[in-house]
mmCIF file of C-alpha atoms in Angstrom:
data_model
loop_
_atom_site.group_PDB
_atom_site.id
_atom_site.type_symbol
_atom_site.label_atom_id
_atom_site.label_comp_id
_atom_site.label_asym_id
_atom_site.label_seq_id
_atom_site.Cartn_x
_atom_site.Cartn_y
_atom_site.Cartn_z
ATOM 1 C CA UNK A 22 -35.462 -1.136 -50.554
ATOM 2 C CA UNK A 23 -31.786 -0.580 -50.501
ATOM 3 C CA UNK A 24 -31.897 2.570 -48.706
ATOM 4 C CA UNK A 25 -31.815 0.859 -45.187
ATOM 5 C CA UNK A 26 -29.424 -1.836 -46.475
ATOM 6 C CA UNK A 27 -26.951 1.721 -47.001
ATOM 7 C CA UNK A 28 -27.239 2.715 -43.542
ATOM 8 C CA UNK A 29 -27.542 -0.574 -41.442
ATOM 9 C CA UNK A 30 -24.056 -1.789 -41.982
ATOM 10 C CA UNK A 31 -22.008 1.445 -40.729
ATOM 11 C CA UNK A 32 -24.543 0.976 -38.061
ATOM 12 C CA UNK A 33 -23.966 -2.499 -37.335
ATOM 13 C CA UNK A 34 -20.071 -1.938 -37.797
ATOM 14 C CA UNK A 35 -19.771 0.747 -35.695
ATOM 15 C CA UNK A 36 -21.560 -0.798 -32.660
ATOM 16 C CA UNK A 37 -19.164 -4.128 -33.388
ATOM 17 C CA UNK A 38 -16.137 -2.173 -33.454
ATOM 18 C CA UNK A 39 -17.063 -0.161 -30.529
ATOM 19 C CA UNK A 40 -17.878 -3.070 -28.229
ATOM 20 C CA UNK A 41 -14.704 -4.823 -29.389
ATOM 21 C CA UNK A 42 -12.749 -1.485 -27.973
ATOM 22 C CA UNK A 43 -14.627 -1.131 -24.933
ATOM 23 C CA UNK A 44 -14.215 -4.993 -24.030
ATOM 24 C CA UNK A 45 -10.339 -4.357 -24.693
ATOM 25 C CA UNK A 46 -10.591 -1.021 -22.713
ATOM 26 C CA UNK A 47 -12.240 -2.550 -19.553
ATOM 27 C CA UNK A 48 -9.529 -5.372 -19.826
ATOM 28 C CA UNK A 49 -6.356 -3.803 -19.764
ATOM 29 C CA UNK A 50 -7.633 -1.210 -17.504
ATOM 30 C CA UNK A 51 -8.016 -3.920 -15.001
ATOM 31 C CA UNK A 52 -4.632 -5.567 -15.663
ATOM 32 C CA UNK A 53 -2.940 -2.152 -15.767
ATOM 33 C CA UNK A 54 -4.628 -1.133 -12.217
ATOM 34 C CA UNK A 55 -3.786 -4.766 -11.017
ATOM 35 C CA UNK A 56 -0.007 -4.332 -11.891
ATOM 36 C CA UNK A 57 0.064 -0.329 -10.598
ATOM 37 C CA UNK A 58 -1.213 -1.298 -7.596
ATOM 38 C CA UNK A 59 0.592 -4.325 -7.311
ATOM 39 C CA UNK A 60 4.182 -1.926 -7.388
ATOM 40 C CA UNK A 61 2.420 1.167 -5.097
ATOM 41 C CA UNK A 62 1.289 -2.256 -2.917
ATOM 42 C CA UNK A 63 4.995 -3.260 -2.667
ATOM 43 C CA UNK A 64 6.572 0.120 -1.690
ATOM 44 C CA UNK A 65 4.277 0.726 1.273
ATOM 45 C CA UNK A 66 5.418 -2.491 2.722
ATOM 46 C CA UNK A 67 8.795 -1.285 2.004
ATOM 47 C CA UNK A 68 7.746 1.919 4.108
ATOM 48 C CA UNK A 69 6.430 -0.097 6.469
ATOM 49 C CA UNK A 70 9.364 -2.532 7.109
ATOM 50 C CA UNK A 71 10.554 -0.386 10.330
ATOM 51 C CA UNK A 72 7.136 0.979 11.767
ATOM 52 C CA UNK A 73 5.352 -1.605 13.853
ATOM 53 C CA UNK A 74 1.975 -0.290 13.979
ATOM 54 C CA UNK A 75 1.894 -0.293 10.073
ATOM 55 C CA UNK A 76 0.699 -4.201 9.751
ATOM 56 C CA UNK A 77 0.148 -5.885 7.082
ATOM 57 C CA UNK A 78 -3.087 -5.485 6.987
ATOM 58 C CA UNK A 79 -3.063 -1.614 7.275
ATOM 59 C CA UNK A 80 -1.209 -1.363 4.302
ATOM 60 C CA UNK A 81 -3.658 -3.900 2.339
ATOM 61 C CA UNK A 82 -6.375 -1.822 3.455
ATOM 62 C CA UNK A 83 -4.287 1.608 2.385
ATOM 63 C CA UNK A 84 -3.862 0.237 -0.833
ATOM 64 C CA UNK A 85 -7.058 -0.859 -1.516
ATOM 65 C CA UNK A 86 -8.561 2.159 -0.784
ATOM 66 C CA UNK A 87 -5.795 4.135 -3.742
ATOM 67 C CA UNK A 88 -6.878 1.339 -6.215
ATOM 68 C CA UNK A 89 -10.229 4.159 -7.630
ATOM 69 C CA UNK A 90 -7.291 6.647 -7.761
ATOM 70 C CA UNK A 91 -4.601 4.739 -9.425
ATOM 71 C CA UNK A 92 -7.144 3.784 -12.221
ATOM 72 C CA UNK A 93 -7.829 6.945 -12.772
ATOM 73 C CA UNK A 94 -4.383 7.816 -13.181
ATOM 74 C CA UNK A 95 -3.798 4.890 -15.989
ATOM 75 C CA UNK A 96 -7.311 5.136 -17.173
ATOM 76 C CA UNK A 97 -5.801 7.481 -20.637
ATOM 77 C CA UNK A 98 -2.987 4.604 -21.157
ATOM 78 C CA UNK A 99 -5.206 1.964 -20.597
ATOM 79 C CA UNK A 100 -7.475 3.101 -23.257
ATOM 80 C CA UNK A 101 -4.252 3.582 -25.501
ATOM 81 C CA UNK A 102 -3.199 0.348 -25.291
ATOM 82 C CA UNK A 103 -6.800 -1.334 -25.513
ATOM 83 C CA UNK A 104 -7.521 0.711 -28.295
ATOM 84 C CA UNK A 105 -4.096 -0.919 -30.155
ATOM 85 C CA UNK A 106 -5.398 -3.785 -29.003
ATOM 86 C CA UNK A 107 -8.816 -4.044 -30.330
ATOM 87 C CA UNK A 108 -7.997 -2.441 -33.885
ATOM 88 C CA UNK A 109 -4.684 -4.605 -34.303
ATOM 89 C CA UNK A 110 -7.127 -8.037 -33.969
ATOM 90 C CA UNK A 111 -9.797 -6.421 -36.212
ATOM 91 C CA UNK A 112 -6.829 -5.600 -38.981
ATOM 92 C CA UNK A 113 -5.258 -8.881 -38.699
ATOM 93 C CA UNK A 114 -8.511 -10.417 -39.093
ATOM 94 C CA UNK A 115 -9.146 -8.360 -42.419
ATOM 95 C CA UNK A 116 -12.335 -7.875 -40.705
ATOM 96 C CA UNK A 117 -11.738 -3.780 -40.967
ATOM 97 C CA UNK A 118 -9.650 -4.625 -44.389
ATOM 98 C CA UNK A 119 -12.863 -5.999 -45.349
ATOM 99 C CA UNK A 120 -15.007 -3.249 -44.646
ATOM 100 C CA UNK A 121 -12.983 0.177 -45.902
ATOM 101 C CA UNK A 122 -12.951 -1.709 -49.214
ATOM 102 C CA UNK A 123 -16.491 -1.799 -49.500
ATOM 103 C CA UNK A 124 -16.650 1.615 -49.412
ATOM 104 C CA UNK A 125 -17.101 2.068 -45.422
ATOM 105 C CA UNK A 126 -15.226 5.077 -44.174
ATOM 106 C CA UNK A 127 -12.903 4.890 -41.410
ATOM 107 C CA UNK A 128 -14.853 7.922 -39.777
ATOM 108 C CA UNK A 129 -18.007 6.165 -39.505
ATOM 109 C CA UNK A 130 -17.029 2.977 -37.818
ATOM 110 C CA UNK A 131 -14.362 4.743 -35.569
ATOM 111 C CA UNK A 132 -17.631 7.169 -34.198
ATOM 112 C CA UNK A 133 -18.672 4.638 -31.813
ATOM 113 C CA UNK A 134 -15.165 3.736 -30.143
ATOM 114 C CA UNK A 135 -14.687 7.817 -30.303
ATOM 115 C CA UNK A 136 -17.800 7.981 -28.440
ATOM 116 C CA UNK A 137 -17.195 4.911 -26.171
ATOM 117 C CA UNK A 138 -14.113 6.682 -24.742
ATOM 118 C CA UNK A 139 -15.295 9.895 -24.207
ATOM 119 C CA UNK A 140 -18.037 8.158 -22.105
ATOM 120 C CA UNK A 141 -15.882 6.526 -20.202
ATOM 121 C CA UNK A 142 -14.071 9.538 -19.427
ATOM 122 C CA UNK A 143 -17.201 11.676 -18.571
ATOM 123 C CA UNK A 144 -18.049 8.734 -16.177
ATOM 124 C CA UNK A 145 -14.922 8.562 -14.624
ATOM 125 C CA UNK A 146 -15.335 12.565 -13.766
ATOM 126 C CA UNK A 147 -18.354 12.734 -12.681
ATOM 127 C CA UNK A 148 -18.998 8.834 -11.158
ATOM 128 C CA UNK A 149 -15.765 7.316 -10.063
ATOM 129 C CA UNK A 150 -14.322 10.655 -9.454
ATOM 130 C CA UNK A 151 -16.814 10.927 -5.612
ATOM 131 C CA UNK A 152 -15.464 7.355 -4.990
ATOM 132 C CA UNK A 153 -12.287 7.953 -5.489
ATOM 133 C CA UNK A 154 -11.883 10.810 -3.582
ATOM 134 C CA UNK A 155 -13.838 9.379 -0.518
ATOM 135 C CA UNK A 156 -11.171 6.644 -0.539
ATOM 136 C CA UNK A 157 -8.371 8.223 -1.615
ATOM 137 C CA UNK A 158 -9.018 10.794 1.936
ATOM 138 C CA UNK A 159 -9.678 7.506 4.360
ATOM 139 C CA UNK A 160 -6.120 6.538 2.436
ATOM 140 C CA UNK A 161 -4.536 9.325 3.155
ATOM 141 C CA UNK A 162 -5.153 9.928 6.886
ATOM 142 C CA UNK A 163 -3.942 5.867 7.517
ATOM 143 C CA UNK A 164 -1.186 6.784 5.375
ATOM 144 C CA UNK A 165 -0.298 10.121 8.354
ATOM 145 C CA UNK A 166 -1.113 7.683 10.903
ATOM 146 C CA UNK A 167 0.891 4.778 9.905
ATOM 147 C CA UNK A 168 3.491 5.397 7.728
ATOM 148 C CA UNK A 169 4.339 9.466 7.542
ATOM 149 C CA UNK A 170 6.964 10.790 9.697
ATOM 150 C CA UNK A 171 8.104 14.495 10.756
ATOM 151 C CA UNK A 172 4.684 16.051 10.492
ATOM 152 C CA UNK A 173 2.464 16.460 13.630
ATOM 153 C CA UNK A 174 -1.154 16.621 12.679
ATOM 154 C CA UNK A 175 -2.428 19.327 10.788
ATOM 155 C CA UNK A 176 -5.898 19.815 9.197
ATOM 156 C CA UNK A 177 -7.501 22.662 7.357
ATOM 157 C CA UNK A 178 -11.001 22.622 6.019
ATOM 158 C CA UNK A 179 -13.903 25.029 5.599
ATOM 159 C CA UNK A 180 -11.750 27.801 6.747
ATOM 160 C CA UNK A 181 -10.784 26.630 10.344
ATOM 161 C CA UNK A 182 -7.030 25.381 11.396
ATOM 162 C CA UNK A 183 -6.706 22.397 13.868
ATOM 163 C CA UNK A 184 -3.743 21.648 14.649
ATOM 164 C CA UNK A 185 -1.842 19.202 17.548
ATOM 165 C CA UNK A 186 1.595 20.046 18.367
ATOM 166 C CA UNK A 187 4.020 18.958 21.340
ATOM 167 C CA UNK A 188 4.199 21.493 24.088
ATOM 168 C CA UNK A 189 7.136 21.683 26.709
ATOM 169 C CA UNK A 190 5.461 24.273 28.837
ATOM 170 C CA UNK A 191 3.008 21.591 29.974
ATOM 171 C CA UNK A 192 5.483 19.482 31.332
ATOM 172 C CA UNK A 193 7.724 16.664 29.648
ATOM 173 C CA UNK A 194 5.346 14.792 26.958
ATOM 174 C CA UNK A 195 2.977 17.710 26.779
ATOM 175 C CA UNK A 196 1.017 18.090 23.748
ATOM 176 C CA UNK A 197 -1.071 21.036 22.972
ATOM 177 C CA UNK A 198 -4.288 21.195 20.740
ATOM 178 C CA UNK A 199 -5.242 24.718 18.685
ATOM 179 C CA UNK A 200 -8.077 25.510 17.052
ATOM 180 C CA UNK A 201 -8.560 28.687 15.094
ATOM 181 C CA UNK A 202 -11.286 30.431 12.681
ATOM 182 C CA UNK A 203 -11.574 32.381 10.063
ATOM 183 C CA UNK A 204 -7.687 31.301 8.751
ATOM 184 C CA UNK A 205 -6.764 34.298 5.975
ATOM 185 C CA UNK A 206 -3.768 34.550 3.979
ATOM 186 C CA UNK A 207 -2.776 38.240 3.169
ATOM 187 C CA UNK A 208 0.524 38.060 1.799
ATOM 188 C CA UNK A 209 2.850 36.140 3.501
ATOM 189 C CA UNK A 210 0.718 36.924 7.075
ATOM 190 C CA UNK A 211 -1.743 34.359 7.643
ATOM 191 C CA UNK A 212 -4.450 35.695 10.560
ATOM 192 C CA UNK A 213 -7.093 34.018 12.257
ATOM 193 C CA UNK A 214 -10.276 34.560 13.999
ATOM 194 C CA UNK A 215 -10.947 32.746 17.367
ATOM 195 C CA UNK A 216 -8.136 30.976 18.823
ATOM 196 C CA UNK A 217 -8.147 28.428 21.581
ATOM 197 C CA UNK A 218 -6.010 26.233 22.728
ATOM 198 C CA UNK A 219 -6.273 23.329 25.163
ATOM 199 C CA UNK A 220 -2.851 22.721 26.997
ATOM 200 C CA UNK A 221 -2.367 19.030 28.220
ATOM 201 C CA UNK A 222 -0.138 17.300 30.243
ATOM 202 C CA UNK A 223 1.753 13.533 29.294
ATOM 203 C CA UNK A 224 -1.442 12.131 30.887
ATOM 204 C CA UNK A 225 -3.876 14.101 28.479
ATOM 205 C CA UNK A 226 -5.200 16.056 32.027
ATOM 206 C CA UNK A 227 -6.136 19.697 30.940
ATOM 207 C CA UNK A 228 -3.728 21.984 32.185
ATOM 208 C CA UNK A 229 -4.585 25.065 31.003
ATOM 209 C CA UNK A 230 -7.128 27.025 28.379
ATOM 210 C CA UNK A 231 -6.179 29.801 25.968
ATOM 211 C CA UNK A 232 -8.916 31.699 24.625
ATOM 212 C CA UNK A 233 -7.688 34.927 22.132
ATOM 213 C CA UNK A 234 -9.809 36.680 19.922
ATOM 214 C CA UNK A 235 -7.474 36.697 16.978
ATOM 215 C CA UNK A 236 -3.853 35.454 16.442
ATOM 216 C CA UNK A 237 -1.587 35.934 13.259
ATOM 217 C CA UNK A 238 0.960 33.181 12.413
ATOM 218 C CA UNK A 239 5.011 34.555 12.538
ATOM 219 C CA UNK A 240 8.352 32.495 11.759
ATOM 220 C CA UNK A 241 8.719 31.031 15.669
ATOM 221 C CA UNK A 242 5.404 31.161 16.706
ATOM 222 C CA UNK A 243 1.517 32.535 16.821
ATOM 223 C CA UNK A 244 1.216 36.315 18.544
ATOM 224 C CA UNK A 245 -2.110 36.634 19.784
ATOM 225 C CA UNK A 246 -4.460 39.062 20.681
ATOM 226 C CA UNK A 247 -6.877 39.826 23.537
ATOM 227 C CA UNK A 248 -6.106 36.447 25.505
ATOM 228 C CA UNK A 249 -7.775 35.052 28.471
ATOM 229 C CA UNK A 250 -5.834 32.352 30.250
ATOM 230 C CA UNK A 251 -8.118 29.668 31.996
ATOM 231 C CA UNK A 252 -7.066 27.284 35.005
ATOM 232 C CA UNK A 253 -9.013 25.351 37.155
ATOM 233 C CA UNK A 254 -9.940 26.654 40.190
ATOM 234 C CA UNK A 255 -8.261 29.880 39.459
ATOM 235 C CA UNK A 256 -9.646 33.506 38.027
ATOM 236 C CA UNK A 257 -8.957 33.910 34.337
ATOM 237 C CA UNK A 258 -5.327 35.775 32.878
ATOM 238 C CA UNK A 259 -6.018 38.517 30.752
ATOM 239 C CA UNK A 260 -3.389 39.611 28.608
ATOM 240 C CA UNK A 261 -3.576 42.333 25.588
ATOM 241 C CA UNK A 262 -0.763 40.013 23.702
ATOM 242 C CA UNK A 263 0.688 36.708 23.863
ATOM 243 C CA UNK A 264 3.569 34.529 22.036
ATOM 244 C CA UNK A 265 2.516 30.442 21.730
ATOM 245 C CA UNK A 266 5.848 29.036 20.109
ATOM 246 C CA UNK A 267 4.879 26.539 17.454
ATOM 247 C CA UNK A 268 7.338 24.931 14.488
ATOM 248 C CA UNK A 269 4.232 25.567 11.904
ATOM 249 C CA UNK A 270 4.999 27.826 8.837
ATOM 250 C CA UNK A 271 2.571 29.285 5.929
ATOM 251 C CA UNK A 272 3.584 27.100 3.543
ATOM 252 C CA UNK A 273 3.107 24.063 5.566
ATOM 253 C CA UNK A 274 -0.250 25.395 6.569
ATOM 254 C CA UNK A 275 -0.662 26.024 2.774
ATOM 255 C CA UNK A 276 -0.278 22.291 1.997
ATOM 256 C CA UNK A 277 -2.668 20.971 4.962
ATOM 257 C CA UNK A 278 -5.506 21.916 2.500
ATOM 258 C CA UNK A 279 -7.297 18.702 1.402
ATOM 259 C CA UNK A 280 -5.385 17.272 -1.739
ATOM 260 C CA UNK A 281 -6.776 17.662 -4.899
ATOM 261 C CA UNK A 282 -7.173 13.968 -5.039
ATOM 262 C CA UNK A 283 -9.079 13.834 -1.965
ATOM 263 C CA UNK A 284 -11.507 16.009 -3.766
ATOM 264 C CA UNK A 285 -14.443 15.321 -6.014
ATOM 265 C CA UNK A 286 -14.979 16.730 -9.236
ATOM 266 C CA UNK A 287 -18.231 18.289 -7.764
ATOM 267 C CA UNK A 288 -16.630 19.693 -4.874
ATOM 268 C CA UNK A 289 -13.496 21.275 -6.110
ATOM 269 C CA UNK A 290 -15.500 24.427 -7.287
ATOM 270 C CA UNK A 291 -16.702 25.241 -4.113
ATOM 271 C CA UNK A 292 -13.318 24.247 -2.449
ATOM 272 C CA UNK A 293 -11.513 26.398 -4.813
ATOM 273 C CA UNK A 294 -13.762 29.693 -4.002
ATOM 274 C CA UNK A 295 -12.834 29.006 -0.465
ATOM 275 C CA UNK A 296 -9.445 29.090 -1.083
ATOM 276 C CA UNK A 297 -9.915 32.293 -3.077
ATOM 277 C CA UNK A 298 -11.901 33.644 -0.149
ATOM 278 C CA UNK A 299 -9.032 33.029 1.807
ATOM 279 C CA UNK A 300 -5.685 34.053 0.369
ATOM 280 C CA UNK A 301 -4.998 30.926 -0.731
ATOM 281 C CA UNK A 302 -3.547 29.588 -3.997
ATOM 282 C CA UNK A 303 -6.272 27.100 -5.550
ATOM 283 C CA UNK A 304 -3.724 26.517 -8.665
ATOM 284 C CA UNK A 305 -3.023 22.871 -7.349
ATOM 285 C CA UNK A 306 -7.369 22.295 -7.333
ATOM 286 C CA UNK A 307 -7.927 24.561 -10.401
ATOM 287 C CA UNK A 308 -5.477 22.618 -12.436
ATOM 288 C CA UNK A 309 -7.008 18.888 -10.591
ATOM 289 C CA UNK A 310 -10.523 20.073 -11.790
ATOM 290 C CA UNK A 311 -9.820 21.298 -15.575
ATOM 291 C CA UNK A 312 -7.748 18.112 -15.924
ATOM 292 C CA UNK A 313 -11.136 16.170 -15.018
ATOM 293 C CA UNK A 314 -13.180 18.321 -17.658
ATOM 294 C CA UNK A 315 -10.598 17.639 -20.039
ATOM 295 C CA UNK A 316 -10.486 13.557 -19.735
ATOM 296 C CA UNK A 317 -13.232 12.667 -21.606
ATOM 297 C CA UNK A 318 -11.381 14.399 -24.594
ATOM 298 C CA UNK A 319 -8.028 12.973 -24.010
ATOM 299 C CA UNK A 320 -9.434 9.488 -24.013
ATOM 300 C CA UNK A 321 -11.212 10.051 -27.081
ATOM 301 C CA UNK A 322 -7.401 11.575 -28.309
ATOM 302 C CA UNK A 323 -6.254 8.250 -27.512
ATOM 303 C CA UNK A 324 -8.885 5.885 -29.300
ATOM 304 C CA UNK A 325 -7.911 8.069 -32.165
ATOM 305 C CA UNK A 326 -4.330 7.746 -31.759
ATOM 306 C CA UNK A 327 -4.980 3.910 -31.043
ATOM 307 C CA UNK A 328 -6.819 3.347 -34.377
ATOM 308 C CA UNK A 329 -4.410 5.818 -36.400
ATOM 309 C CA UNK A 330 -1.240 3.520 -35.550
ATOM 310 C CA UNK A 331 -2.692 -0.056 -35.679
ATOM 311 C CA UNK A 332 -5.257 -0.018 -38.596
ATOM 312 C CA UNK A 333 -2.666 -0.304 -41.060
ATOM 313 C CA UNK A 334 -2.953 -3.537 -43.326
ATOM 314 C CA UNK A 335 -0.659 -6.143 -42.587
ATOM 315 C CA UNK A 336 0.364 -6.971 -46.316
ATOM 316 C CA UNK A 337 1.888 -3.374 -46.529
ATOM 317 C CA UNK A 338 4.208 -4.277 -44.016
ATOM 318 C CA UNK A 339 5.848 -2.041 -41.285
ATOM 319 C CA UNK A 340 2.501 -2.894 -38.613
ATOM 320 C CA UNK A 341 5.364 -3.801 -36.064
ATOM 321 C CA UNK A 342 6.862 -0.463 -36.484
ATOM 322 C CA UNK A 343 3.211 1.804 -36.826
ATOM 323 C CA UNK A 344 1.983 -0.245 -33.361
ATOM 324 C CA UNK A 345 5.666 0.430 -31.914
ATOM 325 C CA UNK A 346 5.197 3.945 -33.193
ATOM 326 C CA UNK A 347 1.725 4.191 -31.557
ATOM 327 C CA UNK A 348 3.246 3.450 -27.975
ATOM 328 C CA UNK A 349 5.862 5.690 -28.095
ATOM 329 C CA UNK A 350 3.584 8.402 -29.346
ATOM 330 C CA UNK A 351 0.989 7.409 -26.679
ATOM 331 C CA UNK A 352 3.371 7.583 -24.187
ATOM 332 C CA UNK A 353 5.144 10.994 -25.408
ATOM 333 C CA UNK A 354 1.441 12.245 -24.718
ATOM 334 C CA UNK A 355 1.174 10.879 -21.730
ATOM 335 C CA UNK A 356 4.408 12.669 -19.991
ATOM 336 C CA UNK A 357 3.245 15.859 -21.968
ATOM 337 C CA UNK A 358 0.003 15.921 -19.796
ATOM 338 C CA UNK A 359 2.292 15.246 -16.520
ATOM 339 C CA UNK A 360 4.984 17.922 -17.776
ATOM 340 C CA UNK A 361 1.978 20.816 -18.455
ATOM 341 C CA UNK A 362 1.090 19.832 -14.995
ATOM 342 C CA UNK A 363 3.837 20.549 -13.674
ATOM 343 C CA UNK A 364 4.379 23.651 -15.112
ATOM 344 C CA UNK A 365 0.563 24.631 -14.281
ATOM 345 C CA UNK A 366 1.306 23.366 -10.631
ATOM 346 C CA UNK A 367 4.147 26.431 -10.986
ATOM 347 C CA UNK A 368 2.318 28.954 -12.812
ATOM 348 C CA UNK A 369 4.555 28.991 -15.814
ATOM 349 C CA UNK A 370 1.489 27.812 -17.532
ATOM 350 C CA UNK A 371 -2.041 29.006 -17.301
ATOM 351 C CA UNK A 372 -4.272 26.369 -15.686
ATOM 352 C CA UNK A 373 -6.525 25.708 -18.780
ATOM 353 C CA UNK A 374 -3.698 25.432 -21.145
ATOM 354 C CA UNK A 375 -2.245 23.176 -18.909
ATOM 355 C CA UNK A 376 -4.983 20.504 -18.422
ATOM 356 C CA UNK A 377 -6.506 21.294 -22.307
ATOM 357 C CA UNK A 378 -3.204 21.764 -24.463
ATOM 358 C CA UNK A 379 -2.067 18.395 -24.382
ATOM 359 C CA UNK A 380 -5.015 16.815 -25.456
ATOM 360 C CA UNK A 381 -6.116 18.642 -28.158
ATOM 361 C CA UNK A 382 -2.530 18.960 -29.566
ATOM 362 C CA UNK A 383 -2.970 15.084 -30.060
ATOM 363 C CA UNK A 384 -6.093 15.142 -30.877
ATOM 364 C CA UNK A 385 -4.854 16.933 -34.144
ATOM 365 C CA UNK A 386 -2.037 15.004 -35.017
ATOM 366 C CA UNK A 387 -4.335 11.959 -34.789
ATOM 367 C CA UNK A 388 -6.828 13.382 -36.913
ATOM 368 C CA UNK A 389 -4.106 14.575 -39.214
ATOM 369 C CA UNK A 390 -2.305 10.449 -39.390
ATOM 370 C CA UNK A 391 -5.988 9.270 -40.167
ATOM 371 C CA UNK A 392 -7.036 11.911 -42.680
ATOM 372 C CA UNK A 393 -3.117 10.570 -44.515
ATOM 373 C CA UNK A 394 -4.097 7.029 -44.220
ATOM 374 C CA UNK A 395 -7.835 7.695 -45.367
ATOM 375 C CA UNK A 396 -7.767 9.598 -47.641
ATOM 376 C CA UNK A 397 -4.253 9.399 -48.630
#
């Protein structure tokens, strides 16, 4: 008969502690993502201060679309902090006091907040991560439209350049529109398939069509190949070669590919074999998509962290200093992950170290500060 009795309180425990966390999770995750976006809200209207077409409400709607992305971003903090949170109340209540001394190990009612934040960082991959990106994209091109200067649109997706540049040749306020195929990068050469280009004048009337069957990119401008020049109401210009001066460069055409941010976690694989396929450097998505593998185990590093700083009784004295200690350490780990980044983003690092060391290096100091205050 007191076989179940043995088993039903870690039970019980655990699924009180662990809604206690998540409830303190969700919360400051919303009041962290409030405030964040609050600040990002307040520097696009800064950015828009001397652009007239950037209303107000363009920029409301521009931030509300980053708001997914920005809580992603503060999602390992916010479960930090909520984790302090929730185990500070429970040891100042005694109500976890209470429990280790009847002979309740620390390991069985931390499983379920564990457990709790690695769900919530598996659902934040795979769920809010489509959502996100979706948003974060719509974002993005208002952002171009609205608010970003010197860069004439540029996009680059599945493979296939499109590009809109001004053109003198057309006459004053001439723009001219390129598309091209099959964009490679061998070295620093980047070649194309298919190349046309529409040619209009200041009142968007066609002046002329340039069809070539391939074109390679070079400092100045595109050379291409096997070019037909079409008029109207005139025979078609055929021309082995031909120079089309543009101010594009490789590396800017580099950086046209989608952001990583724009990006689901399901479609960065495939996006990253194109890139691959291409020439292309896919460190910036490799490094985005290993860092979304690796969430759910950094939040689960920071419940651990949270509970290893604030679970110390209050009668011992110091709490102030183990929950100050707990931020700072939090927050140590939290520029570590942005530093690896940075040196993944570079190649100094290799992309899996990158987005996996920092979270299993605290993930064993946490486990080594609770094995100390468990078992002593």
């Amino acid at each position: 008969m007191r076989r179940p009795r043995v088993f039903s309180i870690p039970i019980t425990l655990s699924l009180y502690v662990g809604r206690r966390f998540l409830l303190a999770v969700l919360g400051m995750q919303a009041g962290l993502t409030a405030i964040g976006s609050l600040f990002d809200f307040l520097d696009l209207l800064r950015q828009a201060s001397d652009k007239p077409h950037a209303t107000f409400g363009r920029v409301l709607a521009m931030e509300i679309l980053r708001v997914p992305w920005l809580g992603m971003q503060i999602l390992p903090f916010a479960v930090l902090l909520g984790g302090i949170f929730a185990f500070w109340r429970l040891t100042r209540s005694s109500e976890l006091v209470v429990a280790r001394a009847s002979g309740v190990s620390a390991w069985q009612f931390l499983a379920m907040p564990v457990v709790c934040a690695a769900l919530v960082g598996a659902v934040t991959t795979t769920m809010v991560s489509p959502l996100s990106a979706v948003m974060y994209a719509r974002a993005e091109t208002l952002y171009a439209m609205y608010l970003q200067v010197g860069s004439g649109p540029l996009s680059l997706t599945g493979g296939q350049l499109w590009l809109r540049q001004a053109d003198p040749a057309s006459g004053a306020g001439g723009v001219a529109i390129l598309h091209a195929r099959d964009v490679h990068l061998k070295g620093k050469e980047l070649t194309t398939g298919h190349v046309t280009v529409l040619r209009l004048d200041r009142h968007t009337s066609l002046h002329d069509r340039i069809e070539a069957q391939t074109g390679v990119l070079q400092p100045g401008g595109w050379t291409l190949y096997h070019v037909a020049v079409l008029k109207a109401d005139a025979a078609p210009v055929l021309r082995t070669t031909m120079r089309f001066p543009t101010d594009l460069t490789v590396g800017r055409v580099q950086e046209s590919f989608a952001s990583p941010s724009a990006l689901s976690f399901w479609a960065l694989p495939r996006f990253i074999n194109l890139l691959e396929q291409s020439g292309f450097s896919p460190t910036r998505h490799e490094l985005a998509f290993q860092s979304l593998l690796a969430l759910p185990l950094l939040c689960a590093t920071m419940a651990l962290v949270a509970a290893g700083f604030s679970m110390r009784p209050a009668r011992r004295g110091g709490a102030a200093q183990m929950l100050g200690a707990g931020l700072v350490f939090g927050f140590i780990l939290f520029m570590l992950s942005d530093v690896a980044e940075q040196f993944g983003k570079s190649g100094a690092l290799p992309v899996i170290l990158a987005a996996w060391a920092p979270a299993a290096a605290g993930l064993m100091l946490a486990l080594a500060l609770l094995l100390h205050l468990e078992d002593g």
